[in-house]
Tab-separated table of C-alpha atoms in Angstrom:
chain	number	residue	atom	x	y	z
W	1	MET	CA	-41.179	-47.715	-97.561
W	2	ALA	CA	-43.734	-50.492	-98.057
W	3	THR	CA	-42.708	-54.091	-98.723
W	4	ASP	CA	-43.528	-55.930	-101.947
W	5	ARG	CA	-46.304	-57.792	-100.135
W	6	THR	CA	-47.991	-54.546	-99.092
W	7	VAL	CA	-47.688	-53.007	-102.558
W	8	GLU	CA	-49.204	-56.121	-104.140
W	9	PHE	CA	-52.055	-56.058	-101.627
W	10	ALA	CA	-52.704	-52.375	-102.349
W	11	ALA	CA	-52.772	-53.108	-106.081
W	12	SER	CA	-55.362	-55.870	-105.641
W	13	ILE	CA	-57.612	-53.539	-103.633
W	14	ALA	CA	-57.143	-50.693	-106.132
W	15	ASP	CA	-58.009	-53.036	-108.985
W	16	GLU	CA	-61.322	-53.946	-107.335
W	17	TRP	CA	-62.041	-50.290	-106.570
W	18	GLU	CA	-60.956	-49.175	-110.058
W	19	GLY	CA	-58.506	-46.843	-108.371
W	20	ASP	CA	-54.806	-45.983	-108.516
W	21	VAL	CA	-51.834	-47.014	-106.382
W	22	ILE	CA	-49.762	-44.112	-105.086
W	23	LEU	CA	-46.605	-45.258	-103.314
W	24	ALA	CA	-45.392	-42.553	-100.930
W	25	ASN	CA	-41.764	-42.596	-99.833
W	26	PRO	CA	-41.697	-40.611	-96.552
W	27	VAL	CA	-38.688	-38.682	-95.334
W	28	VAL	CA	-39.134	-38.112	-91.597
W	29	ARG	CA	-37.209	-35.246	-90.042
W	30	PRO	CA	-37.983	-35.152	-86.282
W	31	SER	CA	-37.924	-31.914	-84.306
W	32	GLY	CA	-34.415	-30.713	-83.666
W	33	THR	CA	-33.035	-32.016	-86.956
W	34	GLN	CA	-32.414	-30.071	-90.126
W	35	PHE	CA	-35.540	-29.957	-92.290
W	36	ASP	CA	-34.261	-30.570	-95.821
W	37	GLY	CA	-37.095	-30.257	-98.323
W	38	SER	CA	-34.907	-29.709	-101.367
W	39	ASP	CA	-36.061	-30.772	-104.813
W	40	ASP	CA	-33.046	-33.091	-105.179
W	41	LEU	CA	-33.945	-34.990	-102.020
W	42	LEU	CA	-37.575	-35.415	-103.032
W	43	ASP	CA	-36.679	-36.362	-106.612
W	44	GLU	CA	-34.342	-39.095	-105.365
W	45	HIS	CA	-36.978	-40.576	-103.053
W	46	GLN	CA	-39.699	-40.303	-105.680
W	47	LYS	CA	-37.576	-42.235	-108.177
W	48	THR	CA	-36.988	-44.899	-105.523
W	49	ALA	CA	-40.755	-45.258	-105.081
W	50	GLU	CA	-41.319	-45.475	-108.834
W	51	ARG	CA	-38.637	-48.158	-109.200
W	52	ALA	CA	-40.223	-50.142	-106.372
W	53	LEU	CA	-43.594	-50.057	-108.139
W	54	LYS	CA	-42.093	-51.272	-111.403
W	55	THR	CA	-40.109	-54.030	-109.698
W	56	THR	CA	-43.030	-55.278	-107.609
W	57	LEU	CA	-45.953	-54.951	-110.015
W	58	GLY	CA	-44.230	-55.123	-113.387
W	59	PRO	CA	-45.180	-53.227	-116.545
W	60	ASN	CA	-48.460	-55.067	-117.156
W	61	THR	CA	-50.279	-54.245	-113.939
W	62	GLY	CA	-53.972	-53.518	-114.367
W	63	VAL	CA	-53.908	-50.371	-112.216
W	64	GLU	CA	-52.426	-46.930	-112.674
W	65	THR	CA	-49.439	-46.307	-110.397
W	66	ARG	CA	-47.182	-43.439	-109.430
W	67	GLY	CA	-44.530	-42.769	-106.847
W	68	THR	CA	-44.243	-39.691	-104.688
W	69	ALA	CA	-42.088	-38.429	-101.828
W	70	ARG	CA	-42.789	-36.074	-98.942
W	71	VAL	CA	-40.754	-34.626	-96.094
W	72	GLY	CA	-42.369	-34.134	-92.696
W	73	ARG	CA	-41.889	-34.180	-88.942
W	74	SER	CA	-43.673	-37.508	-88.450
W	75	LEU	CA	-45.006	-40.441	-90.445
W	76	PRO	CA	-48.664	-39.723	-89.515
W	77	SER	CA	-48.377	-36.103	-90.659
W	78	ILE	CA	-46.815	-37.155	-93.979
W	79	VAL	CA	-49.419	-39.855	-94.605
W	80	GLY	CA	-52.230	-37.467	-93.678
W	81	GLU	CA	-50.963	-34.842	-96.100
W	82	VAL	CA	-50.543	-37.266	-99.006
W	83	SER	CA	-53.914	-38.945	-98.443
W	84	GLN	CA	-55.666	-35.583	-98.368
W	85	ASP	CA	-53.913	-34.320	-101.499
W	86	CYS	CA	-54.805	-37.518	-103.376
W	87	SER	CA	-58.351	-37.822	-101.970
W	88	ALA	CA	-57.392	-41.373	-101.021
W	89	GLY	CA	-60.108	-43.951	-100.417
W	90	ALA	CA	-57.729	-46.012	-98.296
W	91	VAL	CA	-54.243	-45.886	-96.843
W	92	VAL	CA	-52.368	-49.193	-96.958
W	93	ILE	CA	-49.421	-49.378	-94.592
W	94	ASP	CA	-46.770	-51.963	-93.874
W	95	ASP	CA	-46.376	-52.981	-90.250
W	96	PRO	CA	-43.677	-55.472	-89.228
W	97	GLY	CA	-45.646	-56.887	-86.279
W	98	SER	CA	-44.068	-55.503	-83.171
W	99	ALA	CA	-45.312	-52.023	-83.982
W	100	THR	CA	-48.911	-53.261	-83.949
W	101	ARG	CA	-48.826	-54.200	-80.299
W	102	SER	CA	-50.440	-51.469	-78.241
W	103	ASN	CA	-48.951	-50.456	-74.947
W	104	PRO	CA	-50.608	-48.557	-72.089
W	105	LEU	CA	-48.305	-45.561	-72.510
W	106	GLY	CA	-48.915	-44.786	-76.154
W	107	ARG	CA	-50.989	-45.698	-79.177
W	108	ASN	CA	-49.649	-48.002	-81.851
W	109	VAL	CA	-48.588	-46.827	-85.297
W	110	PRO	CA	-51.806	-47.729	-87.189
W	111	ALA	CA	-53.900	-46.055	-84.474
W	112	ARG	CA	-51.858	-42.847	-84.749
W	113	LEU	CA	-52.160	-42.907	-88.525
W	114	ALA	CA	-55.915	-43.415	-88.266
W	115	CYS	CA	-56.155	-40.109	-86.403
W	116	SER	CA	-54.473	-38.254	-89.265
W	117	VAL	CA	-56.538	-39.475	-92.242
W	118	ASP	CA	-60.185	-39.413	-93.323
W	119	CYS	CA	-60.175	-42.749	-95.125
W	120	ASP	CA	-59.909	-46.467	-94.407
W	121	VAL	CA	-56.622	-47.679	-92.911
W	122	LEU	CA	-55.480	-51.158	-93.976
W	123	THR	CA	-52.404	-52.538	-92.198
W	124	VAL	CA	-50.481	-55.441	-93.728
W	125	GLY	CA	-48.244	-57.548	-91.500
W	126	GLY	CA	-47.566	-61.014	-90.192
W	127	SER	CA	-44.343	-62.966	-90.030
W	128	HIS	CA	-45.231	-65.300	-92.908
W	129	ALA	CA	-45.840	-64.054	-96.455
W	130	SER	CA	-47.784	-66.296	-98.821
W	131	LYS	CA	-46.674	-66.226	-102.449
W	132	THR	CA	-50.224	-66.768	-103.683
W	133	ILE	CA	-53.645	-65.940	-102.260
W	134	SER	CA	-56.129	-68.776	-102.712
W	135	SER	CA	-57.906	-68.595	-99.345
W	136	VAL	CA	-58.778	-65.850	-96.849
W	137	LEU	CA	-59.696	-66.358	-93.180
W	138	VAL	CA	-62.004	-63.746	-91.617
W	139	PRO	CA	-62.544	-63.991	-87.837
W	140	VAL	CA	-65.916	-62.232	-87.494
W	141	SER	CA	-67.376	-60.543	-84.430
W	142	GLY	CA	-69.514	-57.560	-83.553
W	143	GLY	CA	-66.583	-55.146	-83.473
W	144	PRO	CA	-66.804	-51.624	-84.943
W	145	HIS	CA	-64.847	-52.534	-88.104
W	146	SER	CA	-66.110	-56.083	-88.629
W	147	GLY	CA	-68.149	-55.132	-91.688
W	148	LEU	CA	-65.160	-53.496	-93.359
W	149	ALA	CA	-63.089	-56.629	-92.669
W	150	VAL	CA	-65.584	-58.745	-94.614
W	151	ASP	CA	-65.597	-56.203	-97.461
W	152	VAL	CA	-61.804	-56.201	-97.730
W	153	ALA	CA	-61.688	-60.000	-97.659
W	154	ARG	CA	-64.168	-60.060	-100.534
W	155	TYR	CA	-62.089	-57.578	-102.561
W	156	VAL	CA	-58.972	-59.700	-102.069
W	157	ALA	CA	-60.817	-62.905	-102.932
W	158	GLN	CA	-62.299	-61.415	-106.087
W	159	ALA	CA	-58.911	-60.107	-107.206
W	160	HIS	CA	-57.187	-63.470	-106.683
W	161	GLY	CA	-60.005	-65.944	-107.285
W	162	ALA	CA	-59.752	-66.983	-103.633
W	163	TRP	CA	-62.055	-68.686	-101.128
W	164	VAL	CA	-63.314	-66.855	-97.997
W	165	GLU	CA	-63.805	-68.590	-94.635
W	166	LEU	CA	-65.987	-66.697	-92.129
W	167	LEU	CA	-65.004	-67.889	-88.643
W	168	HIS	CA	-66.426	-67.042	-85.236
W	169	VAL	CA	-64.824	-68.525	-82.119
W	170	ILE	CA	-66.833	-69.223	-78.971
W	171	GLU	CA	-65.653	-70.566	-75.647
W	172	THR	CA	-65.902	-74.292	-75.058
W	173	GLY	CA	-69.235	-75.182	-73.463
W	174	ALA	CA	-70.840	-71.824	-74.318
W	175	ASP	CA	-74.516	-71.437	-73.400
W	176	GLU	CA	-77.378	-71.275	-75.889
W	177	ARG	CA	-77.502	-67.486	-75.953
W	178	ARG	CA	-73.816	-67.258	-76.812
W	179	ARG	CA	-74.286	-69.818	-79.587
W	180	ASP	CA	-77.207	-67.830	-80.987
W	181	ASP	CA	-75.010	-64.706	-81.006
W	182	ALA	CA	-72.314	-66.624	-82.883
W	183	GLU	CA	-74.779	-67.702	-85.555
W	184	GLU	CA	-75.970	-64.107	-85.839
W	185	TYR	CA	-72.410	-62.893	-86.437
W	186	VAL	CA	-71.653	-65.372	-89.216
W	187	SER	CA	-75.086	-64.825	-90.775
W	188	ALA	CA	-74.501	-61.059	-90.889
W	189	ALA	CA	-71.050	-61.625	-92.401
W	190	ARG	CA	-72.522	-63.953	-95.008
W	191	ASP	CA	-75.110	-61.323	-95.962
W	192	ARG	CA	-72.354	-58.714	-96.216
W	193	LEU	CA	-70.656	-60.738	-98.965
W	194	GLY	CA	-73.627	-60.076	-101.230
W	195	GLU	CA	-73.484	-62.040	-104.478
W	196	PHE	CA	-70.003	-63.403	-103.757
W	197	ASP	CA	-70.538	-67.125	-103.209
W	198	ASP	CA	-67.062	-68.673	-102.823
W	199	PHE	CA	-67.214	-68.825	-99.039
W	200	ASP	CA	-67.990	-70.994	-96.046
W	201	THR	CA	-68.973	-70.233	-92.434
W	202	TRP	CA	-67.795	-71.884	-89.251
W	203	VAL	CA	-68.504	-71.511	-85.537
W	204	LEU	CA	-65.555	-73.007	-83.650
W	205	GLU	CA	-65.438	-73.922	-79.958
W	206	ALA	CA	-62.070	-73.274	-78.319
W	207	ASP	CA	-60.618	-72.430	-74.925
W	208	ASP	CA	-58.781	-69.396	-76.307
W	209	ALA	CA	-59.928	-67.422	-79.357
W	210	THR	CA	-56.483	-66.004	-80.126
W	211	ASP	CA	-54.829	-69.426	-80.084
W	212	ALA	CA	-57.638	-70.817	-82.243
W	213	ILE	CA	-57.232	-68.114	-84.894
W	214	ILE	CA	-53.462	-68.615	-84.952
W	215	GLU	CA	-53.894	-72.377	-85.318
W	216	GLN	CA	-56.423	-72.010	-88.142
W	217	SER	CA	-54.180	-69.536	-89.972
W	218	LYS	CA	-52.034	-72.528	-90.993
W	219	TYR	CA	-54.664	-73.463	-93.535
W	220	TYR	CA	-55.209	-70.064	-95.205
W	221	ASP	CA	-53.022	-67.632	-97.121
W	222	MET	CA	-54.336	-64.462	-95.460
W	223	THR	CA	-56.225	-63.437	-92.325
W	224	VAL	CA	-58.321	-60.242	-92.351
W	225	MET	CA	-59.463	-58.729	-89.033
W	226	GLY	CA	-61.208	-55.555	-87.897
W	227	ALA	CA	-59.167	-53.244	-85.674
W	228	PRO	CA	-60.150	-53.120	-81.975
W	229	GLN	CA	-62.581	-50.656	-80.443
W	230	LYS	CA	-61.188	-47.250	-79.513
W	231	GLY	CA	-60.443	-46.502	-75.885
W	232	ARG	CA	-57.023	-46.954	-74.312
W	233	LEU	CA	-57.897	-49.923	-72.075
W	234	ARG	CA	-59.925	-51.851	-74.667
W	235	GLU	CA	-57.371	-51.003	-77.348
W	236	PHE	CA	-54.620	-52.356	-75.090
W	237	VAL	CA	-56.496	-55.603	-74.361
W	238	PHE	CA	-57.906	-56.337	-77.816
W	239	GLY	CA	-55.039	-54.676	-79.660
W	240	SER	CA	-52.665	-57.071	-77.927
W	241	THR	CA	-54.795	-59.940	-79.290
W	242	ILE	CA	-54.321	-58.623	-82.814
W	243	GLY	CA	-50.618	-58.203	-82.091
W	244	GLU	CA	-50.390	-61.833	-80.993
W	245	VAL	CA	-52.210	-63.023	-84.106
W	246	ARG	CA	-50.020	-60.904	-86.362
W	247	SER	CA	-46.758	-62.047	-84.773
W	248	SER	CA	-47.692	-65.735	-84.477
W	249	ALA	CA	-50.034	-66.413	-87.408
W	250	HIS	CA	-48.836	-68.632	-90.224
W	251	ASN	CA	-49.923	-66.249	-92.987
W	252	THR	CA	-50.250	-62.599	-93.951
W	253	VAL	CA	-52.448	-60.675	-91.486
W	254	VAL	CA	-54.405	-57.588	-92.552
W	255	THR	CA	-56.164	-55.362	-90.014
W	256	VAL	CA	-58.702	-52.798	-91.205
W	257	GLU	CA	-60.171	-49.668	-89.688
W	258	ARG	CA	-62.583	-46.920	-90.702
W	259	PRO	CA	-61.331	-44.186	-88.355
W	260	HIS	CA	-64.302	-41.822	-88.040
W	261	GLU	CA	-67.176	-44.207	-88.629
W	262	ARG	CA	-68.487	-47.482	-87.245
W	263	ASP	CA	-68.916	-50.237	-89.798
W	264	SER	CA	-70.020	-53.137	-87.644
W	265	LEU	CA	-71.766	-56.264	-88.864
W	266	LEU	CA	-74.419	-55.657	-86.204
W	267	GLY	CA	-76.099	-52.587	-84.789
W	268	ARG	CA	-74.821	-53.555	-81.339
W	269	TRP	CA	-71.096	-54.157	-81.117
W	270	LEU	CA	-68.517	-55.254	-78.598
């Protein structure tokens, strides 16, 4: 079941969306094992979810909450069923870091979940959990979910009264065309924030973008990134970058994805 950090993040997003938080406690029964869907089992797991909500959010939370429990053959199938039944606008999942690293033989957990739902998938991870959120780092690019990343960063910032930093990293000694592209990315991200004005933009030169993002994460409470482009090879290459950021960053790392739709900052995307 989700950690306190993930539940709190979900509550902040739900508050901005004027939605509810539904904490699902999955009971996975793989093939070959007894499928126990008894009422007693589900009641026990539902009560566990409800207690977790009360403990994490307290009685005075500004959003409606409820716990539920489902039994299924896999986590993606359970999440897909619950999200469909609830007409969810987003699924927020907890990922401990290692599970986010793609490998060439199989897709990572968030990617598998994204195939089973028709809503946004927001994955919360990172090895360091900040107790408060006063600043949010958003590495912006032309990726397919870059626009959604800026949106989510704005929701978090509005919920916590936080500052947003829009960062684009270019290679050291980049040519004029590459610098123009960088300015276009941060300009598009700035426009995406709309009337939200607690932000700054920055084009950073560095030898390695991943190392630069990890280094900058020291100075922010959360990093929000768009998930990589679909396609096994590109997902392996760029997904491993996200995995490195999540495992090595000095803050909470949120990756976002809109499974069946592109939401890029630019019409052309990488």
